[in-house]
PDB file of C-alpha atoms and ligand atoms in Angstrom:
ATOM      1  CA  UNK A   1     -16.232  33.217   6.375  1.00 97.00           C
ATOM      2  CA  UNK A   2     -18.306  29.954   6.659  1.00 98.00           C
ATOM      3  CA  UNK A   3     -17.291  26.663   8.298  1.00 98.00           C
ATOM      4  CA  UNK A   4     -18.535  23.004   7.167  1.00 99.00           C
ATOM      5  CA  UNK A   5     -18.613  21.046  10.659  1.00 99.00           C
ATOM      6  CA  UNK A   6     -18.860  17.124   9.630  1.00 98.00           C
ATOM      7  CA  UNK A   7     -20.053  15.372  13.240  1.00 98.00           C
ATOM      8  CA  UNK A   8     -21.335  18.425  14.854  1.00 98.00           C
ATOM      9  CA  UNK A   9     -23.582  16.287  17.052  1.00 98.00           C
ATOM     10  CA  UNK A  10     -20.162  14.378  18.639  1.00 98.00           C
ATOM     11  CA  UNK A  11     -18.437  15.676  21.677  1.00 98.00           C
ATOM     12  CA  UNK A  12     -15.639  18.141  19.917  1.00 98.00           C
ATOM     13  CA  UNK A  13     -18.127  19.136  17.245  1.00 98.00           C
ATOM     14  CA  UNK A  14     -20.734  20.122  19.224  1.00 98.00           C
ATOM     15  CA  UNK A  15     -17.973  22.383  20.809  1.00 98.00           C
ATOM     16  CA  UNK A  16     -16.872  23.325  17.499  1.00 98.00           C
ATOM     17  CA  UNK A  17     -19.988  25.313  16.841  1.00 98.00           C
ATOM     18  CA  UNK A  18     -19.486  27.797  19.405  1.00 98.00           C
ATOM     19  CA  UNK A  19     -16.156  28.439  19.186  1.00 98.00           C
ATOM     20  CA  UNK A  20     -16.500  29.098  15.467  1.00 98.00           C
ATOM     21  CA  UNK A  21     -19.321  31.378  16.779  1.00 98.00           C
ATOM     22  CA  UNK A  22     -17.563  33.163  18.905  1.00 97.00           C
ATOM     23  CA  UNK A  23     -14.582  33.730  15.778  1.00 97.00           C
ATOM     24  CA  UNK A  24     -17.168  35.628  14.119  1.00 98.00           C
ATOM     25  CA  UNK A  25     -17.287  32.616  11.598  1.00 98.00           C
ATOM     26  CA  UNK A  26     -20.487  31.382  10.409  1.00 98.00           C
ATOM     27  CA  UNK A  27     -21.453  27.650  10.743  1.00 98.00           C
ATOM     28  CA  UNK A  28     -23.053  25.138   8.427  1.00 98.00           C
ATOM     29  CA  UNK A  29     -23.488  22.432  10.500  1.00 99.00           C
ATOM     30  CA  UNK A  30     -23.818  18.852   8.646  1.00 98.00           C
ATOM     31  CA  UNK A  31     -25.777  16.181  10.813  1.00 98.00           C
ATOM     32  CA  UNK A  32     -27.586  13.014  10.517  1.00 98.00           C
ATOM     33  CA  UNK A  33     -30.202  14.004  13.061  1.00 98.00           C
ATOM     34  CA  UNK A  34     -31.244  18.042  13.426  1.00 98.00           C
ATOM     35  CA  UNK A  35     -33.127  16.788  16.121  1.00 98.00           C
ATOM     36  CA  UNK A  36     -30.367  15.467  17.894  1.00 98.00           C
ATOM     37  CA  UNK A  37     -28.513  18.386  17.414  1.00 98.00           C
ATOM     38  CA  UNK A  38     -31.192  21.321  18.492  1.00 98.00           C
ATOM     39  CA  UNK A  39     -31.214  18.851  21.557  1.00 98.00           C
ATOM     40  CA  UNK A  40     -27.803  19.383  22.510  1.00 98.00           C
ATOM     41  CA  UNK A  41     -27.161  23.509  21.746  1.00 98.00           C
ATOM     42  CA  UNK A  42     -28.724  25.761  23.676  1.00 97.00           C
ATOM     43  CA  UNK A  43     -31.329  27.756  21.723  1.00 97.00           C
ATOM     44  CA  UNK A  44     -29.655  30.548  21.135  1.00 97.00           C
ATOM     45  CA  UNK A  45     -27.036  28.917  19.712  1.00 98.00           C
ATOM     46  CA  UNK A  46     -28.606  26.720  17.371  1.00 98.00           C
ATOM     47  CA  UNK A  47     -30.311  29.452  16.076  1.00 98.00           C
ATOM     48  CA  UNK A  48     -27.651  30.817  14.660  1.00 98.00           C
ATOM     49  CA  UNK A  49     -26.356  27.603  12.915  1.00 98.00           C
ATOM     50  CA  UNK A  50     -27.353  26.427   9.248  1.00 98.00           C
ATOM     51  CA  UNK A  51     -28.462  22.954   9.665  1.00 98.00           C
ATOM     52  CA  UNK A  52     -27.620  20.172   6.897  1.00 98.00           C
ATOM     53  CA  UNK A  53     -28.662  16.480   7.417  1.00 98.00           C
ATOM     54  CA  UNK A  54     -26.770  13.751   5.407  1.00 98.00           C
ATOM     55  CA  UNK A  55     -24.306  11.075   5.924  1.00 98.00           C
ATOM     56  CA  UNK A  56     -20.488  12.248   5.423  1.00 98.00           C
ATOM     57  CA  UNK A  57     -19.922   8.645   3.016  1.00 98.00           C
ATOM     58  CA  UNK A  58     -21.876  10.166   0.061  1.00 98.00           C
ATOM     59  CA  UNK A  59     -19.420  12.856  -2.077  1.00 98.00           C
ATOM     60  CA  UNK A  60     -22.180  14.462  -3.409  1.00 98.00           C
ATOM     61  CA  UNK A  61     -24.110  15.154   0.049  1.00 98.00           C
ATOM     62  CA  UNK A  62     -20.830  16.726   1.595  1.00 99.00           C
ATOM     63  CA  UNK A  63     -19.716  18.581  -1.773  1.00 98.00           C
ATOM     64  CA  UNK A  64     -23.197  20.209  -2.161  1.00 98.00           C
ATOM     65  CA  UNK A  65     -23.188  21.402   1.911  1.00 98.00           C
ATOM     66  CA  UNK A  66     -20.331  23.011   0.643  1.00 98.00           C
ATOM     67  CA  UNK A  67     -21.343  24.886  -2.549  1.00 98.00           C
ATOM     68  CA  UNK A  68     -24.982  25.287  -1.346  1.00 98.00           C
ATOM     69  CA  UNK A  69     -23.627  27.476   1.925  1.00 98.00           C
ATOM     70  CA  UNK A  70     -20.370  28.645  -0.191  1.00 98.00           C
ATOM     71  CA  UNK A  71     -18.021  27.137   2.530  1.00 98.00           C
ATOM     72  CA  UNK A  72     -14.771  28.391   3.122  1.00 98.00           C
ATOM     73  CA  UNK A  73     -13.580  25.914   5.142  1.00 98.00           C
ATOM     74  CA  UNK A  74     -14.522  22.407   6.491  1.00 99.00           C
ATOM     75  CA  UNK A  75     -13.584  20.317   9.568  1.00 99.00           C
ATOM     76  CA  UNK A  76     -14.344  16.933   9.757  1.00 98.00           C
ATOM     77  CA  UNK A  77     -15.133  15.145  13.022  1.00 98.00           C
ATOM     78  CA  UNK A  78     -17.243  12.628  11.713  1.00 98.00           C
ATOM     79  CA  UNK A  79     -16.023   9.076  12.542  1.00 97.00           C
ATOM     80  CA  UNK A  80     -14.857   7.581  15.179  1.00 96.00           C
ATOM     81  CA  UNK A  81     -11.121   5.752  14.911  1.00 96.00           C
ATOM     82  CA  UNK A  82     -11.017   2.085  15.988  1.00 96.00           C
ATOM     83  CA  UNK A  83      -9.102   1.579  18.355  1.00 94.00           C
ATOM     84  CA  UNK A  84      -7.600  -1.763  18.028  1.00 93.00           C
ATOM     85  CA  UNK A  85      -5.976  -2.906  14.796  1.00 88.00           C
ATOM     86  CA  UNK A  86      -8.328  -5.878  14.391  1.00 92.00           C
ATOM     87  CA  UNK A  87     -11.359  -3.353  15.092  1.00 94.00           C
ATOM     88  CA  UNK A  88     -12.089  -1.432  11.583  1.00 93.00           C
ATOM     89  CA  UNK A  89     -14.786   1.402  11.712  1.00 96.00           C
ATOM     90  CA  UNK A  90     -16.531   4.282   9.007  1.00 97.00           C
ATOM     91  CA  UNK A  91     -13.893   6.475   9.503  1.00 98.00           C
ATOM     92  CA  UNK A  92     -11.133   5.844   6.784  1.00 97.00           C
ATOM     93  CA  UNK A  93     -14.096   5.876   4.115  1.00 98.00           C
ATOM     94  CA  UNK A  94     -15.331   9.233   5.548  1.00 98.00           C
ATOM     95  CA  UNK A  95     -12.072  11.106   5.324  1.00 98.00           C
ATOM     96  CA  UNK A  96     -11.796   9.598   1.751  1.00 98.00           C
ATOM     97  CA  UNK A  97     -15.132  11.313   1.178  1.00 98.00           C
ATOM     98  CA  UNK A  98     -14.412  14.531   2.792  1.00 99.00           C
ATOM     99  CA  UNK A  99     -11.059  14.948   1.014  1.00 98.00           C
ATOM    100  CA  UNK A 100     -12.608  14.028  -2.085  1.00 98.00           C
ATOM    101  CA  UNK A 101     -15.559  16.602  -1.814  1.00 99.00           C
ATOM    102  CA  UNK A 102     -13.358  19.034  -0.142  1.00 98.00           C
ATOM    103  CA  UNK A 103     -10.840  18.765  -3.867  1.00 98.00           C
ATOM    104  CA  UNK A 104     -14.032  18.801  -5.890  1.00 98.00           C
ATOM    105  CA  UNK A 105     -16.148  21.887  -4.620  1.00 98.00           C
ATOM    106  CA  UNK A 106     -12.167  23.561  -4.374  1.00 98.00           C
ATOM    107  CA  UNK A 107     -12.396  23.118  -8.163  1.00 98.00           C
ATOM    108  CA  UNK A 108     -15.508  24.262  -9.167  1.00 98.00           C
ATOM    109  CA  UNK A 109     -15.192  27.452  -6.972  1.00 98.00           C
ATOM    110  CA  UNK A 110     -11.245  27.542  -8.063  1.00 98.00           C
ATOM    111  CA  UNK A 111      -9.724  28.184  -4.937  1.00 97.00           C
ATOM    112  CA  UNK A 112      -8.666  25.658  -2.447  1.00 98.00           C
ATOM    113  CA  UNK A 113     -10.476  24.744   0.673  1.00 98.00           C
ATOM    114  CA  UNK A 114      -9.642  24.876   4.125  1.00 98.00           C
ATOM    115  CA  UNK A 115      -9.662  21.374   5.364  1.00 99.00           C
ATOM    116  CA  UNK A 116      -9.321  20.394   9.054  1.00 99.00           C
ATOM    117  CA  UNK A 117      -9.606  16.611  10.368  1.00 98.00           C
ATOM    118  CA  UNK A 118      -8.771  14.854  13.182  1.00 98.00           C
ATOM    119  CA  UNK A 119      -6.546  11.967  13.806  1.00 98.00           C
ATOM    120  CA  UNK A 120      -4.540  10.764  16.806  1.00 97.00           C
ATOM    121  CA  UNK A 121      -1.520  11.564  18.812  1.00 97.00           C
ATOM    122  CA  UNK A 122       0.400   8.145  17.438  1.00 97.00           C
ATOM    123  CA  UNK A 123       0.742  10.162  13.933  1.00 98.00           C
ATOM    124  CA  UNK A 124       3.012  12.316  15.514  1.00 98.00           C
ATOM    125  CA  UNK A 125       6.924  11.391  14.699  1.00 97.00           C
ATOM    126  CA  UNK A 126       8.680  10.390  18.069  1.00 94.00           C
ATOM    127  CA  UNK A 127      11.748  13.516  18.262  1.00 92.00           C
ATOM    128  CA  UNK A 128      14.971  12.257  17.568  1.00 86.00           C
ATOM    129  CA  UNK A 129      13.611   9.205  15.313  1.00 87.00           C
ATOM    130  CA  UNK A 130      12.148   9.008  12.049  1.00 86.00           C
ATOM    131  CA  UNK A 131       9.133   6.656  13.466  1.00 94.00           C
ATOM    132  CA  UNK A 132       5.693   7.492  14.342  1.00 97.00           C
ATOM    133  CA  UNK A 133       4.437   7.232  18.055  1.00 97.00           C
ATOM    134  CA  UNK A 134       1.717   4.566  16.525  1.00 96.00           C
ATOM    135  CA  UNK A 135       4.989   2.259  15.818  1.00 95.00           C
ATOM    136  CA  UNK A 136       5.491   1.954  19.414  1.00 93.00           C
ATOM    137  CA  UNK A 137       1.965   1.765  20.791  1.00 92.00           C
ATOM    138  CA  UNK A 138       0.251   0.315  17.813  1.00 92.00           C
ATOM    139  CA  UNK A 139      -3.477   1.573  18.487  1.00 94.00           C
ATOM    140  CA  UNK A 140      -6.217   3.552  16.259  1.00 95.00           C
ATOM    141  CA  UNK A 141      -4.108   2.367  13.412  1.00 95.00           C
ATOM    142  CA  UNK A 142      -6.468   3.488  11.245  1.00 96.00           C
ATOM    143  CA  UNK A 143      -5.233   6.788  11.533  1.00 97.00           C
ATOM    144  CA  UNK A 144      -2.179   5.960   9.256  1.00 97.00           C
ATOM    145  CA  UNK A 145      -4.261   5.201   6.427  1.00 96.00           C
ATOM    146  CA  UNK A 146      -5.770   9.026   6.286  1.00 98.00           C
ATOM    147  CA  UNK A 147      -2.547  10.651   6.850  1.00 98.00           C
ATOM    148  CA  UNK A 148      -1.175   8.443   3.966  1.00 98.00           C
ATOM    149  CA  UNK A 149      -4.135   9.596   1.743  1.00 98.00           C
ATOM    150  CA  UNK A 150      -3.645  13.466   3.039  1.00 98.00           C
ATOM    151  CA  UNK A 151       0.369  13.002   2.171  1.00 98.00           C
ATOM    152  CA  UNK A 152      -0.331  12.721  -1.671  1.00 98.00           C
ATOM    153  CA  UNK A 153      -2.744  16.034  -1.386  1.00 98.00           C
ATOM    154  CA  UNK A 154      -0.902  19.173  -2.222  1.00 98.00           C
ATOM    155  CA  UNK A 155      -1.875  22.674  -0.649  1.00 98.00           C
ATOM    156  CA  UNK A 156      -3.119  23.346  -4.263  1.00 98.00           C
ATOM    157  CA  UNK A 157      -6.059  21.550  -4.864  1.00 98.00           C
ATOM    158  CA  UNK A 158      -6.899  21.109  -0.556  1.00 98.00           C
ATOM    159  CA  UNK A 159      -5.215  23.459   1.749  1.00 98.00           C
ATOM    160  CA  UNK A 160      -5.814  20.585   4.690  1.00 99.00           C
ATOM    161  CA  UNK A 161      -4.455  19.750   8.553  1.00 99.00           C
ATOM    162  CA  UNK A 162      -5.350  17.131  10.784  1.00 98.00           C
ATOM    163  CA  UNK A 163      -4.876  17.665  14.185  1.00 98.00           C
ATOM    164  CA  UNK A 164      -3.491  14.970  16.407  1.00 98.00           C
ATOM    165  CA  UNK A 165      -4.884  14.736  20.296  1.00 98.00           C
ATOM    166  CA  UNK A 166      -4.370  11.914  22.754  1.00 97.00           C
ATOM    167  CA  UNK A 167      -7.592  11.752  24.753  1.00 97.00           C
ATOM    168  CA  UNK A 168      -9.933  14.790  24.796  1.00 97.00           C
ATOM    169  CA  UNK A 169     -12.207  15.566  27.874  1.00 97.00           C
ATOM    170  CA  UNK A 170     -14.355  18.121  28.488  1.00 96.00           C
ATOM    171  CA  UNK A 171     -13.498  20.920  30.501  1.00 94.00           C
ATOM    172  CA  UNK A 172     -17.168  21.934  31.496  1.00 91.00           C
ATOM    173  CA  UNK A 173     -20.657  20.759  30.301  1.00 88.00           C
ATOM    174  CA  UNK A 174     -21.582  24.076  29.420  1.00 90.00           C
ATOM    175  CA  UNK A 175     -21.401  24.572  25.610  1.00 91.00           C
ATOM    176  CA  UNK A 176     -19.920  28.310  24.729  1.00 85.00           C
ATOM    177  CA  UNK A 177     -16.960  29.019  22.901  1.00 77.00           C
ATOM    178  CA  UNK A 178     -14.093  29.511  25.956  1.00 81.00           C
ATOM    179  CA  UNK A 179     -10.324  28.679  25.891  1.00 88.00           C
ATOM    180  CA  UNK A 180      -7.947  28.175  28.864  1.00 88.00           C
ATOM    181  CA  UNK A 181      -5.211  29.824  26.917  1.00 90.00           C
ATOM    182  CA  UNK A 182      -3.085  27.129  27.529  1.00 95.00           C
ATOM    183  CA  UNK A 183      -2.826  24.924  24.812  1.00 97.00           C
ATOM    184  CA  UNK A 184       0.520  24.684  23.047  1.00 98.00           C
ATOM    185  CA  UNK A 185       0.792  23.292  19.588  1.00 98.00           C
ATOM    186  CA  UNK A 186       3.445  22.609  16.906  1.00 98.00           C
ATOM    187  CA  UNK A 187       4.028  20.558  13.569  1.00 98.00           C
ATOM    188  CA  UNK A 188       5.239  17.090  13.301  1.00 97.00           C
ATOM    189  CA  UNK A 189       6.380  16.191  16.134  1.00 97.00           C
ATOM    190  CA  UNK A 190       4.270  16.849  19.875  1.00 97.00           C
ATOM    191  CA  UNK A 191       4.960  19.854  22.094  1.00 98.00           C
ATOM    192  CA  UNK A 192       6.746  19.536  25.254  1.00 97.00           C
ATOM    193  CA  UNK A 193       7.878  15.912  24.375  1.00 97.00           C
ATOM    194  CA  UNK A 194      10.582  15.052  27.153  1.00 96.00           C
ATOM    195  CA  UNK A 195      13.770  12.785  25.823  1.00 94.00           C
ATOM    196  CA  UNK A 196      15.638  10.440  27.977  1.00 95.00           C
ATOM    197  CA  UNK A 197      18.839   9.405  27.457  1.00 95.00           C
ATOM    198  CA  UNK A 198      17.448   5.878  27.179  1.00 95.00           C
ATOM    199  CA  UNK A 199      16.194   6.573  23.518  1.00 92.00           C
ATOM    200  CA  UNK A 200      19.536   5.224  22.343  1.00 91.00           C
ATOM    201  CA  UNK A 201      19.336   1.867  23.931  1.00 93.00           C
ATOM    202  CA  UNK A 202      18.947  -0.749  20.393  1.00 92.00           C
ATOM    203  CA  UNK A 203      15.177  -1.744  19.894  1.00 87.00           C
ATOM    204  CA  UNK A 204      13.406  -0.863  23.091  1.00 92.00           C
ATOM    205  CA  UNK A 205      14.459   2.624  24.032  1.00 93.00           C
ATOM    206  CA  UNK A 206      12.330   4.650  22.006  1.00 92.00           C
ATOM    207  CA  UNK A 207       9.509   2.325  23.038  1.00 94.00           C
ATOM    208  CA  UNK A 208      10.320   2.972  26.645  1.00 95.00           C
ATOM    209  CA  UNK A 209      10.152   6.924  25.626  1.00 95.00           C
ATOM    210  CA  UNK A 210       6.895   6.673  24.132  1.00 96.00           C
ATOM    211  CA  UNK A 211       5.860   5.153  27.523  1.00 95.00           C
ATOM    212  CA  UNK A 212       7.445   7.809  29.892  1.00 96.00           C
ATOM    213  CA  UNK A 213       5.404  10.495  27.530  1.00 96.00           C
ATOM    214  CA  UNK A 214       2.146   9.012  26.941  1.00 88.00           C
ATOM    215  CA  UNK A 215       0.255   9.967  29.968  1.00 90.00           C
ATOM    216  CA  UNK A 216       0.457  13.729  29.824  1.00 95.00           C
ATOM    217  CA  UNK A 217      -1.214  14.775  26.826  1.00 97.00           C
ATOM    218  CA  UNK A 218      -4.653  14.754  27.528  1.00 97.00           C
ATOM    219  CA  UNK A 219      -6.404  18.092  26.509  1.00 97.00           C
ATOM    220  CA  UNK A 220      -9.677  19.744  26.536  1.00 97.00           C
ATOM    221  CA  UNK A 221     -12.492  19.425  23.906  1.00 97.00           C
ATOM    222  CA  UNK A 222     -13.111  23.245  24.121  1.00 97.00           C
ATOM    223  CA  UNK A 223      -8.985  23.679  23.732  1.00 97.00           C
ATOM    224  CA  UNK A 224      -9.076  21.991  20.534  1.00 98.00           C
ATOM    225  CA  UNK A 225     -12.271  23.015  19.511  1.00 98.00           C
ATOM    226  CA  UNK A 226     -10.934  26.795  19.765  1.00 97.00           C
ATOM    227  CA  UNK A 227      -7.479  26.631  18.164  1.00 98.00           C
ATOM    228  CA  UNK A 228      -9.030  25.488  15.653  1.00 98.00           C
ATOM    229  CA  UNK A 229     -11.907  27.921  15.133  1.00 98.00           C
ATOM    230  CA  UNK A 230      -8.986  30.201  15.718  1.00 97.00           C
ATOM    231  CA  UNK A 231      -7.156  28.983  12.703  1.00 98.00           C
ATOM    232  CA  UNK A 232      -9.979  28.543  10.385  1.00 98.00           C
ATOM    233  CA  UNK A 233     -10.574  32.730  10.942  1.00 98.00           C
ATOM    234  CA  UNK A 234      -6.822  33.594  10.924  1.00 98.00           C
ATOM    235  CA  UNK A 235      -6.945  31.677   7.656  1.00 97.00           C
ATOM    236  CA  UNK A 236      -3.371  30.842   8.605  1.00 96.00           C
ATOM    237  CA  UNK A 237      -0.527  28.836   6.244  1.00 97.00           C
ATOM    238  CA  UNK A 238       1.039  27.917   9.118  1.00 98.00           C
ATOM    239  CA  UNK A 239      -0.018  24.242   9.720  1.00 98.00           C
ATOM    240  CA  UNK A 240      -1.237  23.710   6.056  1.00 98.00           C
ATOM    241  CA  UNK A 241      -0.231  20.361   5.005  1.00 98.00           C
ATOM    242  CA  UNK A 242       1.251  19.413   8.474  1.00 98.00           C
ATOM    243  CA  UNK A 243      -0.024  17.021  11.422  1.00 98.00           C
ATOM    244  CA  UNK A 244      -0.424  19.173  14.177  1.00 98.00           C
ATOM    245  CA  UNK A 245       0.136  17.955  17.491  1.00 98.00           C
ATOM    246  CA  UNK A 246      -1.254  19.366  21.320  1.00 98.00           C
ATOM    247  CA  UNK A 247      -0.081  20.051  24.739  1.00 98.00           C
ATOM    248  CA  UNK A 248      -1.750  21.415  27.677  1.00 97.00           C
ATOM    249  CA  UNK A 249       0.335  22.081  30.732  1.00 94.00           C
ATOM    250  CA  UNK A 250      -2.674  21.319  33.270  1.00 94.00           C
ATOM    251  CA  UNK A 251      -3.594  17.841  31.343  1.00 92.00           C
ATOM    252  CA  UNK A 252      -7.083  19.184  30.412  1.00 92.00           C
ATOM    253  CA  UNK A 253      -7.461  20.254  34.172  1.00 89.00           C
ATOM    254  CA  UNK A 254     -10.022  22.823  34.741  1.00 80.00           C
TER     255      UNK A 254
HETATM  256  N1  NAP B 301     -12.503  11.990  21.831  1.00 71.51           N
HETATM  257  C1  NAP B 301     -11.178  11.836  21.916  1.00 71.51           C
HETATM  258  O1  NAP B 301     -10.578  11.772  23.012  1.00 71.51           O
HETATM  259  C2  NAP B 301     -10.370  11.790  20.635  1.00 71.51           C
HETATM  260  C3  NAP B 301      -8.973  11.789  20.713  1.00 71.51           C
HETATM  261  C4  NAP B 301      -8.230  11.780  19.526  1.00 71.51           C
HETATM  262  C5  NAP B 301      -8.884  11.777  18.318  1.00 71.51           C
HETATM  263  N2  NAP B 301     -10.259  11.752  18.268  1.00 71.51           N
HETATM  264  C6  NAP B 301     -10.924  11.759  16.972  1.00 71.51           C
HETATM  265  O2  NAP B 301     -11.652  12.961  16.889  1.00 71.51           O
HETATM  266  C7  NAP B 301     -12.859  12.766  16.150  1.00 71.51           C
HETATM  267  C8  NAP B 301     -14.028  13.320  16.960  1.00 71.51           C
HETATM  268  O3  NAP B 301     -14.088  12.663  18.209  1.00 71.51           O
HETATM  269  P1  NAP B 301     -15.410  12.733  19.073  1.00 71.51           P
HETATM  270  O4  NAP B 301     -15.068  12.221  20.433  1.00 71.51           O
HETATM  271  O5  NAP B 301     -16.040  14.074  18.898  1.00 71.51           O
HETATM  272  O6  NAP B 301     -16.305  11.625  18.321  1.00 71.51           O
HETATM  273  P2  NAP B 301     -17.862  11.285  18.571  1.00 71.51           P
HETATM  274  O7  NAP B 301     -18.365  11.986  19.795  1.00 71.51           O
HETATM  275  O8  NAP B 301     -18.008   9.798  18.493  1.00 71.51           O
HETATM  276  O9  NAP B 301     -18.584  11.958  17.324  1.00 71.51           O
HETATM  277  C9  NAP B 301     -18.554  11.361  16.078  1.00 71.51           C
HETATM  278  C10 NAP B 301     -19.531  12.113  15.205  1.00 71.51           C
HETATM  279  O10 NAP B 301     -19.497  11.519  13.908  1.00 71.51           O
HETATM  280  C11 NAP B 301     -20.824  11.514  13.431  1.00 71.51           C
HETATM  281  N3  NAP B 301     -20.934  10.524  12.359  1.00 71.51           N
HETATM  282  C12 NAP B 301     -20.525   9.227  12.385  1.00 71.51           C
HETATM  283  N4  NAP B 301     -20.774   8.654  11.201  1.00 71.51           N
HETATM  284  C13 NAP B 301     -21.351   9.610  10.416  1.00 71.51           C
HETATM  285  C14 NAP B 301     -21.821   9.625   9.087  1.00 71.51           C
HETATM  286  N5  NAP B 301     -21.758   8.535   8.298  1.00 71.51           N
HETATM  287  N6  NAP B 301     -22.348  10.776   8.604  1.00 71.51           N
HETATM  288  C15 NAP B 301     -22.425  11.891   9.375  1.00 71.51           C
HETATM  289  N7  NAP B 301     -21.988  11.939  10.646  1.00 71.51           N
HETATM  290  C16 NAP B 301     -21.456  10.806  11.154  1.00 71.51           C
HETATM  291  C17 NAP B 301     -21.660  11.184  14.654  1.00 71.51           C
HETATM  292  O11 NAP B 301     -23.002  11.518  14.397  1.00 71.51           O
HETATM  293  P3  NAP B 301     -24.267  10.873  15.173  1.00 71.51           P
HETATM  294  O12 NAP B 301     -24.488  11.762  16.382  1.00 71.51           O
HETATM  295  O13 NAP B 301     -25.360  10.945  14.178  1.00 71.51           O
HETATM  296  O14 NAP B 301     -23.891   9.460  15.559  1.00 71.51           O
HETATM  297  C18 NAP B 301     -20.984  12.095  15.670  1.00 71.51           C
HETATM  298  O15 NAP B 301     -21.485  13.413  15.554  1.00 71.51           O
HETATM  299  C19 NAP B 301     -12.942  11.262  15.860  1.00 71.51           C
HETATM  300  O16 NAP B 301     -12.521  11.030  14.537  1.00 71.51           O
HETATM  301  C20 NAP B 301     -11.958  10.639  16.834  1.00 71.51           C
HETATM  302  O17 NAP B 301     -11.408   9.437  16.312  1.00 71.51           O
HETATM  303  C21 NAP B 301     -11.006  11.760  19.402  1.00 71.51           C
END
């Protein structure tokens, strides 16, 4: 099976490529710099990785990665989220491209593509409500705007998930595809999300909720990177069409 990586030269893509590796999946990695890339894998790894240079805002760049390299599946990292809602950045037009190339090369080899991207914890719905986190803690807003786009996108023409960390850190410098084991995941709503009875207070208490859970998600780059290498070879239904959200129980502790 071969993998697409969109922003295999930022810190979770770069750890994409060997966990892929290490799922026996092969990986087409699409850069703006090769040279910045080959500078970050070890040799041995980059060896083994298909290098494509282009910029993940042109359709046809990303579409013919994929038909070139007859790519199974992609995942997008490319892009970096503003943070603020008054800060805009590339990211909601490079999901619009990805999707779009993703539903076009689907059609013209006439089966849907696997289609992984990454968004933030606030998509996740706060348990018990029907709001998401980002109501409460209004940040990388722009977030919303891809999971609004993804929502219209049946498993049909783009069999996609975008997974939903708080903050990622590394867990070592050294790039090889390694898991803890530890990360737990689920649909929808975040893993492990603790409730207080002061949810039901009008107005504020789901606010004060969000607060009380916001510190302890913080998970490791080679976590994430290997679930979802792990996925992408399982070729899994399970979180098709679903925001995906992570837990680890040592808060990306070595
Ligand atoms: N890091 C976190 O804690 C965290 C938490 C939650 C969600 N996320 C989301 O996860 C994603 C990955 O995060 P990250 O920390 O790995 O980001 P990152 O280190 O900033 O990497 C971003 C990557 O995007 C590439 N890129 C940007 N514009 C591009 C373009 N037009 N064409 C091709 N490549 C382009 C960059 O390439 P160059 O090397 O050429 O600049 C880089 O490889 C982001 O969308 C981020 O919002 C991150």
């Amino acid at each position: 099976m071969k993998v697409l990586i969109l922003g295999a030269t930022g810190n979770l893509g770069v750890r994409l490529i060997p966990a892929m590796l290490s799922h026996n999946l092969s990986v087409i990695a699409f850069v703006r710099s090769s040279s910045k890339l080959s500078s970050l894998l070890p040799p041995a790894i980059f060896e083994q990785v298909t290098v494509v240079e282009g910029n993940a805002k042109s359709v046809d760049s990303v579409k013919n990665a994929i038909l070139d390299h007859d790519c199974d599946a992609v995942v997008n990292t490319a892009g970096l989220a503003a943070m603020m809602p008054w800060n805009s950045s590339d990211l909601p037009e490079i999901v619009r491209t990805v999707v779009r190339a993703a539903k076009e090369a689907g059609e013209v080899r006439h089966k849907p593509l696997r289609l992984w991207l990454l968004g933030g914890m606030g998509l996740m719905d706060v348990p018990g409500t029907k709001s998401m986190i980002v109501r409460y803690m209004p940040i990388f807003r722009e977030h919303i705007e891809d999971l609004a786009l993804l929502n219209t996108i049946p498993a049909t023409v783009v069999r996609w998930s975008i997974l939903c960390p708080a903050y990622m850190i590394p867990r070592s410098t050294e790039l090889k595809g390694a898991s803890s084991g530890r990360l737990a995941t689920s649909a929808t709503v975040p893993p492990h999300w603790n409730d207080f009875w002061f949810r039901r207070l009008p107005v504020v208490g789901p606010f004060f909720v969000v607060l009380a859970n916001a510190s302890k998600y913080t998970t490791t780059l080679e976590d994430n990177a290997d679930f979802i290498a792990n996925d992408v070879a399982a070729d899994s239904d399970e979180y098709v069409c679903k925001k995906v959200g992570v837990f680890d129980p040592a808060g990306g502790k070595a």
